[in-house]
PDB file of C-alpha atoms in Angstrom:
ATOM      1  CA  MET A  95       0.000   0.000   0.000  1.00 49.00           C
ATOM      2  CA  SER A  96       1.262   3.454  -0.854  1.00 48.00           C
ATOM      3  CA  GLN A  97       0.531   6.456   1.343  1.00 53.00           C
ATOM      4  CA  ASN A  98      -2.377   7.446  -0.930  1.00 56.00           C
ATOM      5  CA  SER A  99      -3.791   4.081  -1.973  1.00 81.00           C
ATOM      6  CA  LEU A 100      -6.018   1.612  -0.141  1.00 95.00           C
ATOM      7  CA  ARG A 101      -7.373  -1.834  -0.959  1.00 97.00           C
ATOM      8  CA  VAL A 102     -10.828  -2.362   0.577  1.00 98.00           C
ATOM      9  CA  VAL A 103     -12.322  -5.870   0.581  1.00 98.00           C
ATOM     10  CA  TRP A 104     -16.091  -6.402   0.985  1.00 98.00           C
ATOM     11  CA  VAL A 105     -16.387  -9.988   2.243  1.00 98.00           C
ATOM     12  CA  TYR A 106     -19.159 -12.253   0.927  1.00 98.00           C
ATOM     13  CA  PRO A 107     -21.779  -9.711  -0.187  1.00 96.00           C
ATOM     14  CA  ASP A 108     -23.861 -12.646  -1.487  1.00 95.00           C
ATOM     15  CA  LEU A 109     -24.223 -14.033   2.053  1.00 96.00           C
ATOM     16  CA  LEU A 110     -23.543 -11.192   4.496  1.00 95.00           C
ATOM     17  CA  SER A 111     -25.128  -7.964   3.334  1.00 87.00           C
ATOM     18  CA  THR A 112     -28.317  -7.615   5.369  1.00 83.00           C
ATOM     19  CA  TYR A 113     -29.974  -4.415   6.621  1.00 85.00           C
ATOM     20  CA  GLY A 114     -28.076  -2.162   4.231  1.00 90.00           C
ATOM     21  CA  ASP A 115     -24.618  -3.006   5.592  1.00 95.00           C
ATOM     22  CA  GLN A 116     -23.159  -2.535   2.117  1.00 94.00           C
ATOM     23  CA  GLY A 117     -23.571   1.147   2.894  1.00 96.00           C
ATOM     24  CA  ASN A 118     -20.472   0.850   5.076  1.00 97.00           C
ATOM     25  CA  VAL A 119     -18.379   0.149   1.985  1.00 97.00           C
ATOM     26  CA  LEU A 120     -19.910   3.115   0.167  1.00 97.00           C
ATOM     27  CA  VAL A 121     -19.253   5.481   3.083  1.00 97.00           C
ATOM     28  CA  LEU A 122     -15.683   4.260   3.514  1.00 97.00           C
ATOM     29  CA  GLU A 123     -15.024   4.762  -0.211  1.00 97.00           C
ATOM     30  CA  ARG A 124     -16.595   8.217  -0.108  1.00 96.00           C
ATOM     31  CA  ARG A 125     -14.612   9.337   2.933  1.00 97.00           C
ATOM     32  CA  ALA A 126     -11.404   8.153   1.277  1.00 96.00           C
ATOM     33  CA  HIS A 127     -12.174   9.875  -2.022  1.00 96.00           C
ATOM     34  CA  GLN A 128     -12.918  13.124  -0.213  1.00 95.00           C
ATOM     35  CA  ARG A 129      -9.311  12.987   1.032  1.00 95.00           C
ATOM     36  CA  ARG A 130      -8.071  12.275  -2.527  1.00 94.00           C
ATOM     37  CA  LEU A 131      -7.095   8.744  -1.579  1.00 95.00           C
ATOM     38  CA  ASP A 132      -7.102   6.117  -4.299  1.00 95.00           C
ATOM     39  CA  VAL A 133      -9.311   3.153  -3.330  1.00 96.00           C
ATOM     40  CA  GLN A 134      -9.398  -0.253  -4.978  1.00 96.00           C
ATOM     41  CA  ARG A 135     -12.595  -2.016  -3.903  1.00 96.00           C
ATOM     42  CA  LEU A 136     -12.897  -5.791  -4.172  1.00 97.00           C
ATOM     43  CA  ASP A 137     -16.285  -7.465  -3.669  1.00 97.00           C
ATOM     44  CA  VAL A 138     -15.385 -11.078  -2.880  1.00 98.00           C
ATOM     45  CA  ARG A 139     -18.243 -13.564  -3.186  1.00 97.00           C
ATOM     46  CA  SER A 140     -18.418 -16.752  -1.157  1.00 97.00           C
ATOM     47  CA  ASP A 141     -17.207 -18.885  -4.097  1.00 97.00           C
ATOM     48  CA  GLN A 142     -14.067 -16.782  -4.410  1.00 98.00           C
ATOM     49  CA  GLN A 143     -10.822 -16.818  -2.458  1.00 98.00           C
ATOM     50  CA  ILE A 144     -10.257 -14.094   0.134  1.00 98.00           C
ATOM     51  CA  PRO A 145      -7.208 -12.040  -0.901  1.00 97.00           C
ATOM     52  CA  THR A 146      -4.602 -11.563   1.800  1.00 97.00           C
ATOM     53  CA  SER A 147      -3.247  -8.243   0.507  1.00 95.00           C
ATOM     54  CA  GLY A 148      -6.199  -6.041   1.508  1.00 97.00           C
ATOM     55  CA  ASP A 149      -5.839  -3.101   3.871  1.00 98.00           C
ATOM     56  CA  ILE A 150      -9.419  -2.961   5.219  1.00 98.00           C
ATOM     57  CA  TYR A 151     -11.927  -5.836   5.256  1.00 98.00           C
ATOM     58  CA  LEU A 152     -15.630  -5.197   5.846  1.00 98.00           C
ATOM     59  CA  ILE A 153     -18.170  -7.884   6.787  1.00 98.00           C
ATOM     60  CA  GLY A 154     -21.910  -7.351   7.125  1.00 97.00           C
ATOM     61  CA  GLY A 155     -24.816  -9.109   8.784  1.00 96.00           C
ATOM     62  CA  GLY A 156     -26.834 -12.046   7.507  1.00 93.00           C
ATOM     63  CA  GLU A 157     -29.495 -14.595   8.330  1.00 94.00           C
ATOM     64  CA  ASP A 158     -28.663 -17.748  10.280  1.00 94.00           C
ATOM     65  CA  ARG A 159     -28.053 -20.169   7.395  1.00 95.00           C
ATOM     66  CA  PRO A 160     -25.939 -17.757   5.311  1.00 96.00           C
ATOM     67  CA  GLN A 161     -23.968 -17.027   8.489  1.00 97.00           C
ATOM     68  CA  ARG A 162     -23.156 -20.722   8.916  1.00 97.00           C
ATOM     69  CA  LEU A 163     -22.162 -21.065   5.267  1.00 97.00           C
ATOM     70  CA  ALA A 164     -19.966 -17.962   5.511  1.00 98.00           C
ATOM     71  CA  ALA A 165     -18.215 -19.269   8.643  1.00 98.00           C
ATOM     72  CA  GLU A 166     -17.558 -22.658   7.024  1.00 98.00           C
ATOM     73  CA  ARG A 167     -16.084 -21.086   3.894  1.00 98.00           C
ATOM     74  CA  LEU A 168     -13.998 -18.514   5.759  1.00 98.00           C
ATOM     75  CA  ARG A 169     -12.516 -21.265   7.937  1.00 98.00           C
ATOM     76  CA  ARG A 170     -11.629 -23.391   4.911  1.00 97.00           C
ATOM     77  CA  ASP A 171     -10.238 -20.407   3.025  1.00 97.00           C
ATOM     78  CA  GLY A 172      -8.072 -19.006   5.817  1.00 97.00           C
ATOM     79  CA  GLY A 173      -7.372 -15.819   3.869  1.00 98.00           C
ATOM     80  CA  LEU A 174      -8.972 -13.438   6.361  1.00 98.00           C
ATOM     81  CA  ASN A 175      -6.922 -14.831   9.248  1.00 98.00           C
ATOM     82  CA  ARG A 176      -3.754 -14.514   7.183  1.00 98.00           C
ATOM     83  CA  ALA A 177      -4.650 -10.938   6.250  1.00 98.00           C
ATOM     84  CA  VAL A 178      -5.070 -10.018   9.924  1.00 98.00           C
ATOM     85  CA  ALA A 179      -1.739 -11.654  10.690  1.00 97.00           C
ATOM     86  CA  ASN A 180      -0.284  -9.346   8.027  1.00 96.00           C
ATOM     87  CA  GLY A 181      -1.723  -6.290   9.823  1.00 96.00           C
ATOM     88  CA  ALA A 182      -5.016  -5.776   7.969  1.00 98.00           C
ATOM     89  CA  ILE A 183      -7.957  -3.953   9.583  1.00 98.00           C
ATOM     90  CA  VAL A 184     -11.322  -5.763   9.883  1.00 98.00           C
ATOM     91  CA  PHE A 185     -14.700  -4.222  10.700  1.00 98.00           C
ATOM     92  CA  SER A 186     -17.655  -6.579  11.129  1.00 98.00           C
ATOM     93  CA  VAL A 187     -21.366  -6.212  11.827  1.00 98.00           C
ATOM     94  CA  CYS A 188     -23.857  -8.545  13.564  1.00 97.00           C
ATOM     95  CA  ALA A 189     -23.525 -12.035  12.016  1.00 97.00           C
ATOM     96  CA  GLY A 190     -20.075 -11.053  10.759  1.00 97.00           C
ATOM     97  CA  TYR A 191     -19.159  -9.971  14.291  1.00 98.00           C
ATOM     98  CA  GLN A 192     -20.190 -13.352  15.689  1.00 98.00           C
ATOM     99  CA  ILE A 193     -18.193 -15.182  13.014  1.00 98.00           C
ATOM    100  CA  LEU A 194     -15.010 -13.385  14.083  1.00 98.00           C
ATOM    101  CA  GLY A 195     -15.337 -14.806  17.606  1.00 98.00           C
ATOM    102  CA  HIS A 196     -14.533 -18.277  18.893  1.00 98.00           C
ATOM    103  CA  GLU A 197     -18.001 -19.740  18.346  1.00 98.00           C
ATOM    104  CA  PHE A 198     -21.701 -18.978  17.861  1.00 97.00           C
ATOM    105  CA  ILE A 199     -24.953 -20.927  17.650  1.00 96.00           C
ATOM    106  CA  ASN A 200     -25.881 -21.733  14.052  1.00 95.00           C
ATOM    107  CA  ASP A 201     -29.250 -22.256  12.358  1.00 93.00           C
ATOM    108  CA  LEU A 202     -29.187 -25.937  13.354  1.00 94.00           C
ATOM    109  CA  GLY A 203     -28.932 -25.040  17.036  1.00 93.00           C
ATOM    110  CA  GLN A 204     -25.339 -26.271  17.152  1.00 95.00           C
ATOM    111  CA  ARG A 205     -22.115 -24.608  18.215  1.00 96.00           C
ATOM    112  CA  GLU A 206     -20.339 -23.305  15.127  1.00 97.00           C
ATOM    113  CA  GLN A 207     -16.627 -22.582  15.204  1.00 97.00           C
ATOM    114  CA  GLY A 208     -15.667 -18.997  14.405  1.00 98.00           C
ATOM    115  CA  LEU A 209     -12.378 -17.545  13.204  1.00 98.00           C
ATOM    116  CA  GLY A 210     -11.009 -16.605  16.616  1.00 98.00           C
ATOM    117  CA  LEU A 211     -10.034 -13.107  15.519  1.00 98.00           C
ATOM    118  CA  LEU A 212     -11.910 -11.585  18.471  1.00 98.00           C
ATOM    119  CA  ASP A 213     -11.896 -12.995  21.990  1.00 98.00           C
ATOM    120  CA  VAL A 214     -15.683 -13.356  22.148  1.00 98.00           C
ATOM    121  CA  TYR A 215     -18.251 -16.142  21.913  1.00 98.00           C
ATOM    122  CA  SER A 216     -21.949 -15.894  21.133  1.00 97.00           C
ATOM    123  CA  THR A 217     -24.980 -17.787  22.404  1.00 96.00           C
ATOM    124  CA  ARG A 218     -28.677 -17.634  21.563  1.00 93.00           C
ATOM    125  CA  GLY A 219     -30.661 -15.285  23.791  1.00 89.00           C
ATOM    126  CA  GLU A 220     -33.704 -16.708  25.573  1.00 87.00           C
ATOM    127  CA  GLY A 221     -35.572 -13.440  26.043  1.00 85.00           C
ATOM    128  CA  GLU A 222     -37.028 -10.977  23.586  1.00 89.00           C
ATOM    129  CA  ARG A 223     -35.134 -10.182  20.418  1.00 94.00           C
ATOM    130  CA  CYS A 224     -32.919  -7.073  20.649  1.00 91.00           C
ATOM    131  CA  VAL A 225     -34.494  -4.618  18.216  1.00 94.00           C
ATOM    132  CA  GLY A 226     -34.381  -0.832  18.076  1.00 92.00           C
ATOM    133  CA  ASP A 227     -32.242   2.268  18.083  1.00 93.00           C
ATOM    134  CA  VAL A 228     -29.114   2.294  20.215  1.00 95.00           C
ATOM    135  CA  LEU A 229     -27.060   5.124  21.652  1.00 96.00           C
ATOM    136  CA  GLY A 230     -23.732   4.507  23.337  1.00 96.00           C
ATOM    137  CA  ASP A 231     -20.308   5.861  24.192  1.00 97.00           C
ATOM    138  CA  ILE A 232     -17.429   4.408  22.187  1.00 98.00           C
ATOM    139  CA  ASP A 233     -14.326   3.338  24.128  1.00 98.00           C
ATOM    140  CA  PRO A 234     -12.376   6.524  24.974  1.00 97.00           C
ATOM    141  CA  GLN A 235      -9.209   4.911  23.645  1.00 96.00           C
ATOM    142  CA  LEU A 236     -10.614   5.294  20.122  1.00 97.00           C
ATOM    143  CA  GLY A 237     -11.396   9.011  20.471  1.00 96.00           C
ATOM    144  CA  LEU A 238     -14.752   8.906  18.672  1.00 97.00           C
ATOM    145  CA  PRO A 239     -18.072  10.681  19.326  1.00 96.00           C
ATOM    146  CA  PRO A 240     -21.106   8.765  20.662  1.00 96.00           C
ATOM    147  CA  LEU A 241     -22.306   5.708  18.745  1.00 97.00           C
ATOM    148  CA  THR A 242     -25.720   5.592  17.100  1.00 96.00           C
ATOM    149  CA  GLY A 243     -27.101   2.518  15.372  1.00 95.00           C
ATOM    150  CA  PHE A 244     -29.953   0.065  14.948  1.00 95.00           C
ATOM    151  CA  GLU A 245     -29.809  -3.424  16.412  1.00 95.00           C
ATOM    152  CA  ASN A 246     -31.799  -6.497  15.339  1.00 94.00           C
ATOM    153  CA  HIS A 247     -30.420  -9.730  16.798  1.00 94.00           C
ATOM    154  CA  GLN A 248     -31.240 -12.682  19.018  1.00 92.00           C
ATOM    155  CA  GLY A 249     -27.623 -13.484  19.752  1.00 94.00           C
ATOM    156  CA  VAL A 250     -25.831 -12.684  23.006  1.00 96.00           C
ATOM    157  CA  THR A 251     -22.093 -12.048  22.772  1.00 98.00           C
ATOM    158  CA  HIS A 252     -19.757 -12.495  25.729  1.00 97.00           C
ATOM    159  CA  LEU A 253     -16.326 -10.854  25.825  1.00 98.00           C
ATOM    160  CA  GLY A 254     -13.160 -12.658  26.840  1.00 97.00           C
ATOM    161  CA  PRO A 255     -10.224 -11.051  28.670  1.00 96.00           C
ATOM    162  CA  SER A 256      -8.396  -9.806  25.550  1.00 95.00           C
ATOM    163  CA  ALA A 257     -11.432  -8.089  23.972  1.00 96.00           C
ATOM    164  CA  ARG A 258     -12.494  -4.568  24.866  1.00 97.00           C
ATOM    165  CA  PRO A 259     -16.125  -3.451  24.429  1.00 98.00           C
ATOM    166  CA  PHE A 260     -16.439  -1.199  21.402  1.00 98.00           C
ATOM    167  CA  ALA A 261     -18.976   0.937  23.285  1.00 98.00           C
ATOM    168  CA  ARG A 262     -21.086   1.217  26.429  1.00 98.00           C
ATOM    169  CA  VAL A 263     -24.776   1.662  25.732  1.00 97.00           C
ATOM    170  CA  ARG A 264     -26.956   4.402  27.178  1.00 95.00           C
ATOM    171  CA  PHE A 265     -30.044   3.140  25.356  1.00 93.00           C
ATOM    172  CA  GLY A 266     -30.497  -0.291  23.790  1.00 93.00           C
ATOM    173  CA  ASN A 267     -29.082  -3.746  24.433  1.00 95.00           C
ATOM    174  CA  GLY A 268     -25.759  -3.977  22.621  1.00 96.00           C
ATOM    175  CA  ASN A 269     -24.182  -7.376  23.236  1.00 97.00           C
ATOM    176  CA  GLY A 270     -27.304  -8.539  25.055  1.00 94.00           C
ATOM    177  CA  THR A 271     -25.444  -9.615  28.183  1.00 95.00           C
ATOM    178  CA  GLY A 272     -27.027  -6.998  30.427  1.00 93.00           C
ATOM    179  CA  ASP A 273     -23.655  -5.461  31.308  1.00 95.00           C
ATOM    180  CA  GLY A 274     -24.034  -2.476  28.979  1.00 96.00           C
ATOM    181  CA  THR A 275     -21.337  -3.537  26.531  1.00 98.00           C
ATOM    182  CA  GLU A 276     -21.708  -3.189  22.758  1.00 98.00           C
ATOM    183  CA  GLY A 277     -19.411  -4.856  20.270  1.00 98.00           C
ATOM    184  CA  ALA A 278     -15.755  -5.648  20.823  1.00 98.00           C
ATOM    185  CA  PHE A 279     -12.342  -4.769  19.438  1.00 98.00           C
ATOM    186  CA  ASN A 280      -8.656  -5.400  19.698  1.00 97.00           C
ATOM    187  CA  GLU A 281      -5.844  -3.557  17.938  1.00 93.00           C
ATOM    188  CA  THR A 282      -6.975  -4.221  14.351  1.00 96.00           C
ATOM    189  CA  VAL A 283     -10.296  -6.131  14.507  1.00 98.00           C
ATOM    190  CA  PHE A 284     -13.662  -4.558  15.329  1.00 98.00           C
ATOM    191  CA  GLY A 285     -17.143  -5.997  15.785  1.00 98.00           C
ATOM    192  CA  THR A 286     -20.528  -4.405  16.461  1.00 98.00           C
ATOM    193  CA  TYR A 287     -24.226  -5.253  16.324  1.00 97.00           C
ATOM    194  CA  MET A 288     -25.005  -1.818  14.883  1.00 97.00           C
ATOM    195  CA  HIS A 289     -26.752  -1.503  11.526  1.00 96.00           C
ATOM    196  CA  GLY A 290     -27.965   1.782  10.116  1.00 91.00           C
ATOM    197  CA  PRO A 291     -25.672   1.393   8.171  1.00 95.00           C
ATOM    198  CA  VAL A 292     -23.379   2.141  11.082  1.00 97.00           C
ATOM    199  CA  MET A 293     -20.825   4.171   9.100  1.00 97.00           C
ATOM    200  CA  ALA A 294     -23.503   6.416   7.598  1.00 95.00           C
ATOM    201  CA  ARG A 295     -24.616   7.239  11.126  1.00 95.00           C
ATOM    202  CA  ASN A 296     -21.027   7.322  12.428  1.00 96.00           C
ATOM    203  CA  PRO A 297     -18.667   8.449   9.640  1.00 97.00           C
ATOM    204  CA  HIS A 298     -15.869   8.888  12.166  1.00 97.00           C
ATOM    205  CA  ILE A 299     -15.689   5.080  12.374  1.00 98.00           C
ATOM    206  CA  ALA A 300     -14.811   5.029   8.683  1.00 98.00           C
ATOM    207  CA  ASP A 301     -12.211   7.716   9.337  1.00 98.00           C
ATOM    208  CA  LEU A 302     -10.752   5.632  12.173  1.00 98.00           C
ATOM    209  CA  LEU A 303     -10.287   2.660   9.837  1.00 98.00           C
ATOM    210  CA  LEU A 304      -8.647   4.892   7.242  1.00 97.00           C
ATOM    211  CA  LYS A 305      -6.230   6.307   9.817  1.00 97.00           C
ATOM    212  CA  LEU A 306      -5.328   2.844  11.076  1.00 97.00           C
ATOM    213  CA  ALA A 307      -4.758   1.536   7.563  1.00 96.00           C
ATOM    214  CA  LEU A 308      -2.667   4.561   6.588  1.00 95.00           C
ATOM    215  CA  ASP A 309      -0.904   4.678   9.970  1.00 94.00           C
ATOM    216  CA  VAL A 310      -1.606   8.381  10.434  1.00 95.00           C
ATOM    217  CA  ASN A 311      -2.947  10.323  13.412  1.00 94.00           C
ATOM    218  CA  ALA A 312      -5.286  12.657  11.494  1.00 95.00           C
ATOM    219  CA  LEU A 313      -7.054  13.113   8.173  1.00 96.00           C
ATOM    220  CA  PRO A 314      -7.943  16.328   6.330  1.00 95.00           C
ATOM    221  CA  PRO A 315     -11.396  17.642   7.371  1.00 95.00           C
ATOM    222  CA  VAL A 316     -14.422  17.057   5.120  1.00 95.00           C
ATOM    223  CA  ASP A 317     -17.983  18.341   4.916  1.00 92.00           C
ATOM    224  CA  ASP A 318     -19.975  16.433   7.553  1.00 92.00           C
ATOM    225  CA  ARG A 319     -23.249  18.360   7.371  1.00 93.00           C
ATOM    226  CA  TRP A 320     -25.257  15.490   5.858  1.00 91.00           C
ATOM    227  CA  TYR A 321     -23.878  12.979   8.348  1.00 90.00           C
ATOM    228  CA  ASP A 322     -24.442  15.352  11.267  1.00 92.00           C
ATOM    229  CA  ALA A 323     -28.079  15.810  10.277  1.00 93.00           C
ATOM    230  CA  LEU A 324     -28.610  12.037  10.147  1.00 89.00           C
ATOM    231  CA  ARG A 325     -26.795  11.511  13.441  1.00 91.00           C
ATOM    232  CA  ASN A 326     -28.807  14.166  15.235  1.00 91.00           C
ATOM    233  CA  GLU A 327     -32.060  12.739  13.896  1.00 91.00           C
ATOM    234  CA  ARG A 328     -31.272   9.176  14.997  1.00 89.00           C
ATOM    235  CA  ILE A 329     -29.859  10.207  18.386  1.00 90.00           C
ATOM    236  CA  ALA A 330     -33.048  12.168  19.055  1.00 89.00           C
ATOM    237  CA  ALA A 331     -35.120   9.124  18.048  1.00 84.00           C
ATOM    238  CA  ALA A 332     -33.176   6.871  20.417  1.00 82.00           C
ATOM    239  CA  THR A 333     -33.684   9.185  23.369  1.00 82.00           C
ATOM    240  CA  GLN A 334     -37.417   9.729  22.868  1.00 78.00           C
ATOM    241  CA  PRO A 335     -39.547   7.982  25.506  1.00 65.00           C
ATOM    242  CA  ALA A 336     -41.382   4.914  24.246  1.00 58.00           C
TER     243      ALA A 336
END
């Protein structure tokens, strides 16, 4: 990668692209182009090999059966794990988030092995499904403004000792464990339950990934008026009494 070029990989759009999560790729591309960065986008379907030379990998949500198929193929392929070992950045949503952990419950009610890229494991919640707007505070270490998103999941994700919660919720369920955590991250791998798509609501997450991939501390400013209007609207919706 040169200082002004990025390779962005959209993983399995044929299986994991639910609830508009492809919007994350579009926002990331847009934020890069606004900084005059050259972006090569690769949409890698589930019958194709995962390249190991990407800089940023994005994974979306999906239904239970496509999630199982995606996990099976990613395990066999091994390319995503090798890319992370090479220093690549990964951002995952919902089903993709669960796949990056040690295990989750698949559509057959069985434990399904994940990729082990995040120190988390997911179970099936026994209560009501987690659905609705979420507002939270992203880990201060990441230096980002409050998180807004939309969750729709039955899964409950538990964090191990080497995973930090991506955010702490003010409103909503997040990981579903009742401890106020939402998502998880380590140095280069991020997971969240937030749809929206989450980067349209939180463009600074896209900027964070760009900075990590480029190994820079700051990016040139861009016009955020559209994003700010959307953020303010959704934050207000989350804080309205039911």
